[in-house]
PDB file of C-alpha atoms in Angstrom:
ATOM      1  CA  UNK Z 255      -0.043  -0.049  -0.146  1.00 49.00           C
ATOM      2  CA  UNK Z 256       0.943   3.620  -0.004  1.00 53.00           C
ATOM      3  CA  UNK Z 257       2.147   3.593   3.226  1.00 64.00           C
ATOM      4  CA  UNK Z 258       5.051   1.139   2.788  1.00 69.00           C
ATOM      5  CA  UNK Z 259       8.359   1.986   4.204  1.00 68.00           C
ATOM      6  CA  UNK Z 260      12.006   0.440   4.040  1.00 70.00           C
ATOM      7  CA  UNK Z 261      13.678  -0.561   7.332  1.00 70.00           C
ATOM      8  CA  UNK Z 262      15.260   2.781   7.662  1.00 74.00           C
ATOM      9  CA  UNK Z 263      11.965   4.494   7.300  1.00 75.00           C
ATOM     10  CA  UNK Z 264      12.392   5.672   3.663  1.00 83.00           C
ATOM     11  CA  UNK Z 265      10.246   4.812   0.687  1.00 89.00           C
ATOM     12  CA  UNK Z 266      11.237   2.210  -2.078  1.00 93.00           C
ATOM     13  CA  UNK Z 267      12.497   3.799  -5.402  1.00 95.00           C
ATOM     14  CA  UNK Z 268      12.282   0.654  -7.235  1.00 96.00           C
ATOM     15  CA  UNK Z 269       9.549  -1.953  -7.911  1.00 96.00           C
ATOM     16  CA  UNK Z 270       8.772  -5.137 -10.027  1.00 97.00           C
ATOM     17  CA  UNK Z 271       5.193  -6.479 -10.160  1.00 97.00           C
ATOM     18  CA  UNK Z 272       3.720  -9.360 -11.849  1.00 95.00           C
ATOM     19  CA  UNK Z 273      -0.030  -9.064 -10.589  1.00 95.00           C
ATOM     20  CA  UNK Z 274      -2.729 -11.703 -11.201  1.00 93.00           C
ATOM     21  CA  UNK Z 275      -4.300 -11.292 -14.365  1.00 90.00           C
ATOM     22  CA  UNK Z 276      -7.736 -12.637 -13.253  1.00 90.00           C
ATOM     23  CA  UNK Z 277      -8.006  -9.878 -10.648  1.00 94.00           C
ATOM     24  CA  UNK Z 278     -10.067  -6.899 -11.587  1.00 95.00           C
ATOM     25  CA  UNK Z 279      -8.850  -4.727 -14.371  1.00 96.00           C
ATOM     26  CA  UNK Z 280      -6.359  -7.578 -15.378  1.00 95.00           C
ATOM     27  CA  UNK Z 281      -4.423  -6.582 -12.040  1.00 96.00           C
ATOM     28  CA  UNK Z 282      -3.834  -3.099 -12.849  1.00 97.00           C
ATOM     29  CA  UNK Z 283      -4.729  -1.886  -9.243  1.00 97.00           C
ATOM     30  CA  UNK Z 284      -1.919  -3.571  -7.942  1.00 97.00           C
ATOM     31  CA  UNK Z 285       0.370  -1.272 -10.210  1.00 97.00           C
ATOM     32  CA  UNK Z 286      -1.543   1.946  -8.932  1.00 97.00           C
ATOM     33  CA  UNK Z 287      -0.753   0.664  -5.323  1.00 96.00           C
ATOM     34  CA  UNK Z 288       2.858   0.010  -5.902  1.00 96.00           C
ATOM     35  CA  UNK Z 289       3.356   3.387  -7.631  1.00 97.00           C
ATOM     36  CA  UNK Z 290       1.839   5.157  -4.912  1.00 96.00           C
ATOM     37  CA  UNK Z 291       4.159   3.419  -2.460  1.00 95.00           C
ATOM     38  CA  UNK Z 292       7.434   4.686  -4.182  1.00 96.00           C
ATOM     39  CA  UNK Z 293       9.121   7.612  -3.602  1.00 96.00           C
ATOM     40  CA  UNK Z 294       9.155  10.555  -5.999  1.00 96.00           C
ATOM     41  CA  UNK Z 295      11.055   9.721  -9.116  1.00 97.00           C
ATOM     42  CA  UNK Z 296      11.010   5.951  -8.149  1.00 97.00           C
ATOM     43  CA  UNK Z 297      10.346   3.352 -11.245  1.00 98.00           C
ATOM     44  CA  UNK Z 298       8.119   0.695 -11.445  1.00 98.00           C
ATOM     45  CA  UNK Z 299       8.145  -2.308 -13.964  1.00 98.00           C
ATOM     46  CA  UNK Z 300       5.023  -4.243 -14.610  1.00 98.00           C
ATOM     47  CA  UNK Z 301       4.545  -7.333 -16.706  1.00 97.00           C
ATOM     48  CA  UNK Z 302       0.743  -7.700 -17.429  1.00 97.00           C
ATOM     49  CA  UNK Z 303      -1.624  -8.920 -19.996  1.00 96.00           C
ATOM     50  CA  UNK Z 304      -1.887  -6.748 -23.255  1.00 96.00           C
ATOM     51  CA  UNK Z 305      -5.605  -6.134 -22.481  1.00 96.00           C
ATOM     52  CA  UNK Z 306      -4.944  -3.965 -19.479  1.00 97.00           C
ATOM     53  CA  UNK Z 307      -3.642  -1.347 -21.664  1.00 97.00           C
ATOM     54  CA  UNK Z 308      -6.153  -1.512 -24.532  1.00 96.00           C
ATOM     55  CA  UNK Z 309      -9.371  -0.806 -22.648  1.00 96.00           C
ATOM     56  CA  UNK Z 310      -9.978  -3.219 -19.916  1.00 96.00           C
ATOM     57  CA  UNK Z 311      -8.235  -1.305 -17.081  1.00 97.00           C
ATOM     58  CA  UNK Z 312      -9.074   2.452 -18.180  1.00 97.00           C
ATOM     59  CA  UNK Z 313     -10.284   3.384 -14.904  1.00 97.00           C
ATOM     60  CA  UNK Z 314      -7.246   2.574 -12.832  1.00 98.00           C
ATOM     61  CA  UNK Z 315      -4.951   3.695 -15.815  1.00 98.00           C
ATOM     62  CA  UNK Z 316      -6.544   7.122 -16.067  1.00 98.00           C
ATOM     63  CA  UNK Z 317      -5.784   7.469 -12.027  1.00 98.00           C
ATOM     64  CA  UNK Z 318      -2.242   6.468 -12.845  1.00 98.00           C
ATOM     65  CA  UNK Z 319      -1.644   9.078 -15.624  1.00 98.00           C
ATOM     66  CA  UNK Z 320      -3.121  11.691 -13.248  1.00 98.00           C
ATOM     67  CA  UNK Z 321      -0.440  10.978 -10.871  1.00 98.00           C
ATOM     68  CA  UNK Z 322       2.505   9.052 -12.517  1.00 98.00           C
ATOM     69  CA  UNK Z 323       4.149   8.704 -15.889  1.00 98.00           C
ATOM     70  CA  UNK Z 324       4.254   5.868 -18.347  1.00 98.00           C
ATOM     71  CA  UNK Z 325       7.736   5.732 -19.656  1.00 98.00           C
ATOM     72  CA  UNK Z 326       7.688   2.591 -21.910  1.00 98.00           C
ATOM     73  CA  UNK Z 327       6.133  -0.405 -22.988  1.00 98.00           C
ATOM     74  CA  UNK Z 328       7.747  -3.422 -24.099  1.00 98.00           C
ATOM     75  CA  UNK Z 329       5.820  -6.173 -25.958  1.00 98.00           C
ATOM     76  CA  UNK Z 330       6.841  -9.545 -24.928  1.00 97.00           C
ATOM     77  CA  UNK Z 331       6.934 -13.115 -26.630  1.00 96.00           C
ATOM     78  CA  UNK Z 332       3.659 -14.793 -27.009  1.00 94.00           C
ATOM     79  CA  UNK Z 333       4.580 -17.935 -25.540  1.00 93.00           C
ATOM     80  CA  UNK Z 334       6.390 -16.024 -22.473  1.00 93.00           C
ATOM     81  CA  UNK Z 335       4.135 -17.845 -19.839  1.00 90.00           C
ATOM     82  CA  UNK Z 336       3.935 -21.407 -21.841  1.00 87.00           C
ATOM     83  CA  UNK Z 337       3.021 -23.570 -20.777  1.00 82.00           C
ATOM     84  CA  UNK Z 338       1.121 -22.398 -17.884  1.00 81.00           C
ATOM     85  CA  UNK Z 339      -0.492 -19.765 -19.957  1.00 81.00           C
ATOM     86  CA  UNK Z 340      -0.848 -18.619 -23.398  1.00 83.00           C
ATOM     87  CA  UNK Z 341      -1.485 -14.834 -23.053  1.00 92.00           C
ATOM     88  CA  UNK Z 342       0.151 -12.060 -24.867  1.00 95.00           C
ATOM     89  CA  UNK Z 343       1.918  -9.700 -22.251  1.00 97.00           C
ATOM     90  CA  UNK Z 344       3.815  -6.328 -22.052  1.00 98.00           C
ATOM     91  CA  UNK Z 345       6.015  -4.736 -19.679  1.00 98.00           C
ATOM     92  CA  UNK Z 346       4.960  -1.303 -18.654  1.00 98.00           C
ATOM     93  CA  UNK Z 347       7.649   1.058 -16.932  1.00 98.00           C
ATOM     94  CA  UNK Z 348       6.451   3.969 -15.111  1.00 98.00           C
ATOM     95  CA  UNK Z 349       8.082   7.032 -13.105  1.00 98.00           C
ATOM     96  CA  UNK Z 350       6.219   7.734  -9.647  1.00 98.00           C
ATOM     97  CA  UNK Z 351       4.596  10.835  -8.598  1.00 98.00           C
ATOM     98  CA  UNK Z 352       5.087  12.746 -11.976  1.00 98.00           C
ATOM     99  CA  UNK Z 353       2.003  13.444 -13.667  1.00 98.00           C
ATOM    100  CA  UNK Z 354       1.933  12.439 -17.072  1.00 98.00           C
ATOM    101  CA  UNK Z 355       2.302  14.844 -19.876  1.00 98.00           C
ATOM    102  CA  UNK Z 356       0.293  14.239 -22.793  1.00 96.00           C
ATOM    103  CA  UNK Z 357       3.083  15.793 -24.925  1.00 97.00           C
ATOM    104  CA  UNK Z 358       5.600  13.505 -23.627  1.00 97.00           C
ATOM    105  CA  UNK Z 359       6.733  10.399 -25.883  1.00 98.00           C
ATOM    106  CA  UNK Z 360       6.381   6.954 -24.545  1.00 98.00           C
ATOM    107  CA  UNK Z 361       9.016   4.369 -25.867  1.00 98.00           C
ATOM    108  CA  UNK Z 362       7.273   1.472 -27.385  1.00 98.00           C
ATOM    109  CA  UNK Z 363       9.689  -1.509 -28.215  1.00 98.00           C
ATOM    110  CA  UNK Z 364       8.878  -4.888 -29.896  1.00 98.00           C
ATOM    111  CA  UNK Z 365      10.547  -7.652 -28.125  1.00 97.00           C
ATOM    112  CA  UNK Z 366       8.173 -10.636 -29.381  1.00 96.00           C
ATOM    113  CA  UNK Z 367      11.358 -12.431 -30.533  1.00 96.00           C
ATOM    114  CA  UNK Z 368      13.829 -12.839 -27.652  1.00 96.00           C
ATOM    115  CA  UNK Z 369      15.671 -15.767 -29.299  1.00 95.00           C
ATOM    116  CA  UNK Z 370      13.809 -18.371 -27.227  1.00 95.00           C
ATOM    117  CA  UNK Z 371      10.954 -20.870 -28.131  1.00 94.00           C
ATOM    118  CA  UNK Z 372       8.830 -22.147 -25.078  1.00 90.00           C
ATOM    119  CA  UNK Z 373       7.115 -25.519 -25.331  1.00 84.00           C
ATOM    120  CA  UNK Z 374       5.480 -27.965 -22.732  1.00 80.00           C
ATOM    121  CA  UNK Z 375       8.899 -29.541 -22.874  1.00 80.00           C
ATOM    122  CA  UNK Z 376      10.985 -26.919 -21.942  1.00 86.00           C
ATOM    123  CA  UNK Z 377      13.071 -23.965 -23.284  1.00 90.00           C
ATOM    124  CA  UNK Z 378      14.735 -24.109 -26.859  1.00 93.00           C
ATOM    125  CA  UNK Z 379      17.219 -21.503 -28.077  1.00 94.00           C
ATOM    126  CA  UNK Z 380      16.286 -20.397 -31.580  1.00 94.00           C
ATOM    127  CA  UNK Z 381      18.510 -17.378 -31.993  1.00 94.00           C
ATOM    128  CA  UNK Z 382      20.932 -15.459 -29.764  1.00 96.00           C
ATOM    129  CA  UNK Z 383      18.859 -14.638 -26.677  1.00 96.00           C
ATOM    130  CA  UNK Z 384      21.795 -12.817 -24.800  1.00 97.00           C
ATOM    131  CA  UNK Z 385      22.288 -10.598 -27.688  1.00 97.00           C
ATOM    132  CA  UNK Z 386      18.699  -9.885 -28.085  1.00 97.00           C
ATOM    133  CA  UNK Z 387      18.343  -8.714 -24.412  1.00 97.00           C
ATOM    134  CA  UNK Z 388      21.347  -6.606 -24.740  1.00 98.00           C
ATOM    135  CA  UNK Z 389      20.106  -4.927 -27.723  1.00 98.00           C
ATOM    136  CA  UNK Z 390      16.594  -4.196 -26.381  1.00 98.00           C
ATOM    137  CA  UNK Z 391      18.353  -2.725 -23.250  1.00 97.00           C
ATOM    138  CA  UNK Z 392      20.373  -0.548 -25.460  1.00 98.00           C
ATOM    139  CA  UNK Z 393      17.399   0.734 -27.385  1.00 98.00           C
ATOM    140  CA  UNK Z 394      15.516   1.246 -24.197  1.00 98.00           C
ATOM    141  CA  UNK Z 395      18.446   3.575 -23.050  1.00 97.00           C
ATOM    142  CA  UNK Z 396      19.418   5.248 -26.157  1.00 98.00           C
ATOM    143  CA  UNK Z 397      16.780   4.875 -28.960  1.00 97.00           C
ATOM    144  CA  UNK Z 398      17.811   5.752 -32.228  1.00 96.00           C
ATOM    145  CA  UNK Z 399      21.449   6.150 -31.118  1.00 97.00           C
ATOM    146  CA  UNK Z 400      21.664   2.746 -29.789  1.00 97.00           C
ATOM    147  CA  UNK Z 401      24.519   0.483 -31.484  1.00 97.00           C
ATOM    148  CA  UNK Z 402      22.859  -2.932 -31.629  1.00 97.00           C
ATOM    149  CA  UNK Z 403      23.669  -6.317 -33.485  1.00 97.00           C
ATOM    150  CA  UNK Z 404      20.080  -7.367 -34.138  1.00 96.00           C
ATOM    151  CA  UNK Z 405      17.379  -5.431 -35.268  1.00 95.00           C
ATOM    152  CA  UNK Z 406      15.055  -3.972 -32.740  1.00 97.00           C
ATOM    153  CA  UNK Z 407      11.553  -2.356 -33.868  1.00 96.00           C
ATOM    154  CA  UNK Z 408      10.602   0.628 -31.731  1.00 97.00           C
ATOM    155  CA  UNK Z 409       8.671   3.863 -31.954  1.00 97.00           C
ATOM    156  CA  UNK Z 410       8.635   6.917 -29.731  1.00 98.00           C
ATOM    157  CA  UNK Z 411       4.770   8.118 -29.678  1.00 98.00           C
ATOM    158  CA  UNK Z 412       2.529  10.158 -27.542  1.00 98.00           C
ATOM    159  CA  UNK Z 413      -0.523   8.411 -25.659  1.00 98.00           C
ATOM    160  CA  UNK Z 414      -3.880   9.608 -25.056  1.00 97.00           C
ATOM    161  CA  UNK Z 415      -4.875  10.179 -21.291  1.00 97.00           C
ATOM    162  CA  UNK Z 416      -7.699   7.606 -21.622  1.00 97.00           C
ATOM    163  CA  UNK Z 417      -5.488   4.796 -20.752  1.00 97.00           C
ATOM    164  CA  UNK Z 418      -6.386   2.506 -23.586  1.00 97.00           C
ATOM    165  CA  UNK Z 419      -3.288   2.850 -26.153  1.00 97.00           C
ATOM    166  CA  UNK Z 420      -0.265   1.444 -24.205  1.00 98.00           C
ATOM    167  CA  UNK Z 421       0.940  -1.470 -26.318  1.00 98.00           C
ATOM    168  CA  UNK Z 422       3.313  -1.379 -29.218  1.00 97.00           C
ATOM    169  CA  UNK Z 423       0.742  -2.752 -31.705  1.00 96.00           C
ATOM    170  CA  UNK Z 424      -1.212   0.621 -31.259  1.00 96.00           C
ATOM    171  CA  UNK Z 425       1.809   2.501 -32.313  1.00 97.00           C
ATOM    172  CA  UNK Z 426       4.071   0.576 -34.672  1.00 93.00           C
ATOM    173  CA  UNK Z 427       4.689   2.072 -38.144  1.00 84.00           C
ATOM    174  CA  UNK Z 428       3.425   0.094 -40.961  1.00 80.00           C
ATOM    175  CA  UNK Z 429       5.455   1.062 -44.370  1.00 71.00           C
ATOM    176  CA  UNK Z 430       2.498   1.172 -47.112  1.00 68.00           C
ATOM    177  CA  UNK Z 431       4.783   2.752 -49.626  1.00 72.00           C
ATOM    178  CA  UNK Z 432       5.685  -0.138 -52.308  1.00 71.00           C
ATOM    179  CA  UNK Z 433       9.229  -0.308 -53.382  1.00 75.00           C
ATOM    180  CA  UNK Z 434       9.842  -0.433 -57.221  1.00 78.00           C
ATOM    181  CA  UNK Z 435      10.699  -4.142 -57.092  1.00 79.00           C
ATOM    182  CA  UNK Z 436       7.254  -4.945 -55.033  1.00 76.00           C
ATOM    183  CA  UNK Z 437       5.356  -2.695 -57.872  1.00 75.00           C
ATOM    184  CA  UNK Z 438       7.064  -4.748 -60.474  1.00 81.00           C
ATOM    185  CA  UNK Z 439       6.318  -8.134 -58.946  1.00 80.00           C
ATOM    186  CA  UNK Z 440       2.733  -7.361 -58.640  1.00 78.00           C
ATOM    187  CA  UNK Z 441       2.495  -5.912 -61.967  1.00 82.00           C
ATOM    188  CA  UNK Z 442       3.481  -9.432 -63.268  1.00 81.00           C
ATOM    189  CA  UNK Z 443       1.200 -11.356 -60.976  1.00 81.00           C
ATOM    190  CA  UNK Z 444      -1.667  -9.209 -62.316  1.00 81.00           C
ATOM    191  CA  UNK Z 445      -0.727  -9.916 -65.834  1.00 81.00           C
ATOM    192  CA  UNK Z 446      -0.575 -13.556 -65.294  1.00 82.00           C
ATOM    193  CA  UNK Z 447      -3.988 -13.292 -63.653  1.00 82.00           C
ATOM    194  CA  UNK Z 448      -5.561 -11.462 -66.718  1.00 84.00           C
ATOM    195  CA  UNK Z 449      -3.834 -14.258 -69.044  1.00 81.00           C
ATOM    196  CA  UNK Z 450      -5.363 -17.080 -67.030  1.00 82.00           C
ATOM    197  CA  UNK Z 451      -8.839 -15.326 -67.185  1.00 85.00           C
ATOM    198  CA  UNK Z 452      -8.585 -15.081 -70.924  1.00 79.00           C
ATOM    199  CA  UNK Z 453      -7.672 -18.556 -71.355  1.00 79.00           C
ATOM    200  CA  UNK Z 454     -10.402 -19.657 -69.129  1.00 76.00           C
ATOM    201  CA  UNK Z 455     -12.927 -17.346 -71.120  1.00 71.00           C
ATOM    202  CA  UNK Z 456     -11.675 -18.596 -74.486  1.00 72.00           C
ATOM    203  CA  UNK Z 457     -12.014 -22.237 -73.441  1.00 70.00           C
ATOM    204  CA  UNK Z 458     -15.524 -21.498 -72.096  1.00 66.00           C
ATOM    205  CA  UNK Z 459     -16.425 -19.807 -75.265  1.00 62.00           C
ATOM    206  CA  UNK Z 460     -15.281 -22.779 -77.534  1.00 64.00           C
ATOM    207  CA  UNK Z 461     -17.200 -25.388 -75.352  1.00 62.00           C
ATOM    208  CA  UNK Z 462     -20.287 -23.079 -75.994  1.00 61.00           C
ATOM    209  CA  UNK Z 463     -19.814 -22.854 -79.627  1.00 62.00           C
ATOM    210  CA  UNK Z 464     -19.479 -26.775 -80.075  1.00 59.00           C
ATOM    211  CA  UNK Z 465     -22.879 -27.279 -78.135  1.00 59.00           C
ATOM    212  CA  UNK Z 466     -24.721 -24.839 -80.729  1.00 60.00           C
ATOM    213  CA  UNK Z 467     -25.285 -25.185 -84.292  1.00 56.00           C
ATOM    214  CA  UNK Z 468     -24.050 -22.031 -86.215  1.00 56.00           C
ATOM    215  CA  UNK Z 469     -26.891 -19.963 -87.765  1.00 54.00           C
ATOM    216  CA  UNK Z 470     -26.728 -20.501 -91.472  1.00 53.00           C
ATOM    217  CA  UNK Z 471     -29.048 -17.761 -92.222  1.00 52.00           C
ATOM    218  CA  UNK Z 472     -26.492 -15.263 -90.423  1.00 52.00           C
ATOM    219  CA  UNK Z 473     -23.764 -13.585 -92.462  1.00 56.00           C
ATOM    220  CA  UNK Z 474     -20.055 -14.386 -91.695  1.00 58.00           C
ATOM    221  CA  UNK Z 475     -19.596 -10.597 -90.596  1.00 57.00           C
ATOM    222  CA  UNK Z 476     -22.325 -10.905 -88.090  1.00 60.00           C
ATOM    223  CA  UNK Z 477     -21.326 -14.325 -86.695  1.00 59.00           C
ATOM    224  CA  UNK Z 478     -17.696 -12.725 -86.238  1.00 57.00           C
ATOM    225  CA  UNK Z 479     -19.128  -9.743 -84.378  1.00 56.00           C
ATOM    226  CA  UNK Z 480     -21.289 -12.074 -82.146  1.00 56.00           C
ATOM    227  CA  UNK Z 481     -18.200 -14.247 -81.311  1.00 57.00           C
ATOM    228  CA  UNK Z 482     -16.169 -11.168 -80.391  1.00 54.00           C
ATOM    229  CA  UNK Z 483     -18.683  -9.911 -78.225  1.00 53.00           C
ATOM    230  CA  UNK Z 484     -19.410 -13.102 -76.406  1.00 53.00           C
ATOM    231  CA  UNK Z 485     -15.493 -13.375 -76.025  1.00 51.00           C
ATOM    232  CA  UNK Z 486     -15.526  -9.872 -74.387  1.00 48.00           C
ATOM    233  CA  UNK Z 487     -18.360 -10.598 -72.044  1.00 50.00           C
ATOM    234  CA  UNK Z 488     -17.005 -13.782 -70.906  1.00 50.00           C
ATOM    235  CA  UNK Z 489     -13.795 -12.074 -69.964  1.00 46.00           C
ATOM    236  CA  UNK Z 490     -15.628  -9.387 -67.967  1.00 45.00           C
ATOM    237  CA  UNK Z 491     -17.695 -11.775 -66.206  1.00 48.00           C
ATOM    238  CA  UNK Z 492     -14.640 -13.324 -64.646  1.00 47.00           C
ATOM    239  CA  UNK Z 493     -13.096 -10.148 -63.463  1.00 44.00           C
ATOM    240  CA  UNK Z 494     -14.530  -8.864 -60.332  1.00 45.00           C
ATOM    241  CA  UNK Z 495     -12.546  -6.005 -59.525  1.00 44.00           C
ATOM    242  CA  UNK Z 496      -9.268  -4.434 -60.913  1.00 45.00           C
ATOM    243  CA  UNK Z 497      -7.157  -2.123 -58.701  1.00 44.00           C
ATOM    244  CA  UNK Z 498      -5.115   0.903 -60.098  1.00 44.00           C
ATOM    245  CA  UNK Z 499      -2.259   2.035 -58.238  1.00 45.00           C
ATOM    246  CA  UNK Z 500       0.049   4.987 -58.744  1.00 45.00           C
ATOM    247  CA  UNK Z 501       4.088   4.704 -58.500  1.00 49.00           C
ATOM    248  CA  UNK Z 502       5.021   6.965 -55.555  1.00 49.00           C
ATOM    249  CA  UNK Z 503       8.155   7.981 -57.819  1.00 51.00           C
ATOM    250  CA  UNK Z 504       5.733   9.434 -60.321  1.00 49.00           C
TER     251      UNK Z 504
END
């Protein structure tokens, strides 16, 4: 509680917390009580289910932001608690007794790949976990200036004061601008698709024509015109939608 003191009478300045996720608001009330127990400027790290930061704990989160600051959010591996529980978690890092400034940025880090694979049989190394942990720590401390061996995705962004946007996936930057290579690959795929559609349509037209006797009273020119129209109609019937994109390079 807020009146916790150390043996020498001082308040603690560091806290680590793994609250029960089944408690009210995923356990965030424990985080609030822990922050209130710290001295001004103290730091608290809480590992908790992601839903606590996306809307399930807004009442407590709003109270936290009124008195304390969210410094960062680290997305953890989805199998972190396997085999005991399969939940997505994040680590929230706070500074005690400094009201959150809506203009201050929060550091969001993606640590979904920590170099380990967890199963019911134990822990398996699938990468370089020691290096991964060192690189994430470097990014946490230095951001863009961090000298890392592995790639660590992160973003510095502001949050609302509503307490419902505390997770990395809500702030990650998605690159939607295609490269020239991507553009050409998709053009080739689209060309192959059109060729396939045309092939199917021609085959369909040939099958239908073989089942119907030609109208001998119709001139050759009229028959050719009808066949061309029928062929075009068959192709259009097989195309549901066509997308046009503009090359960003102009």
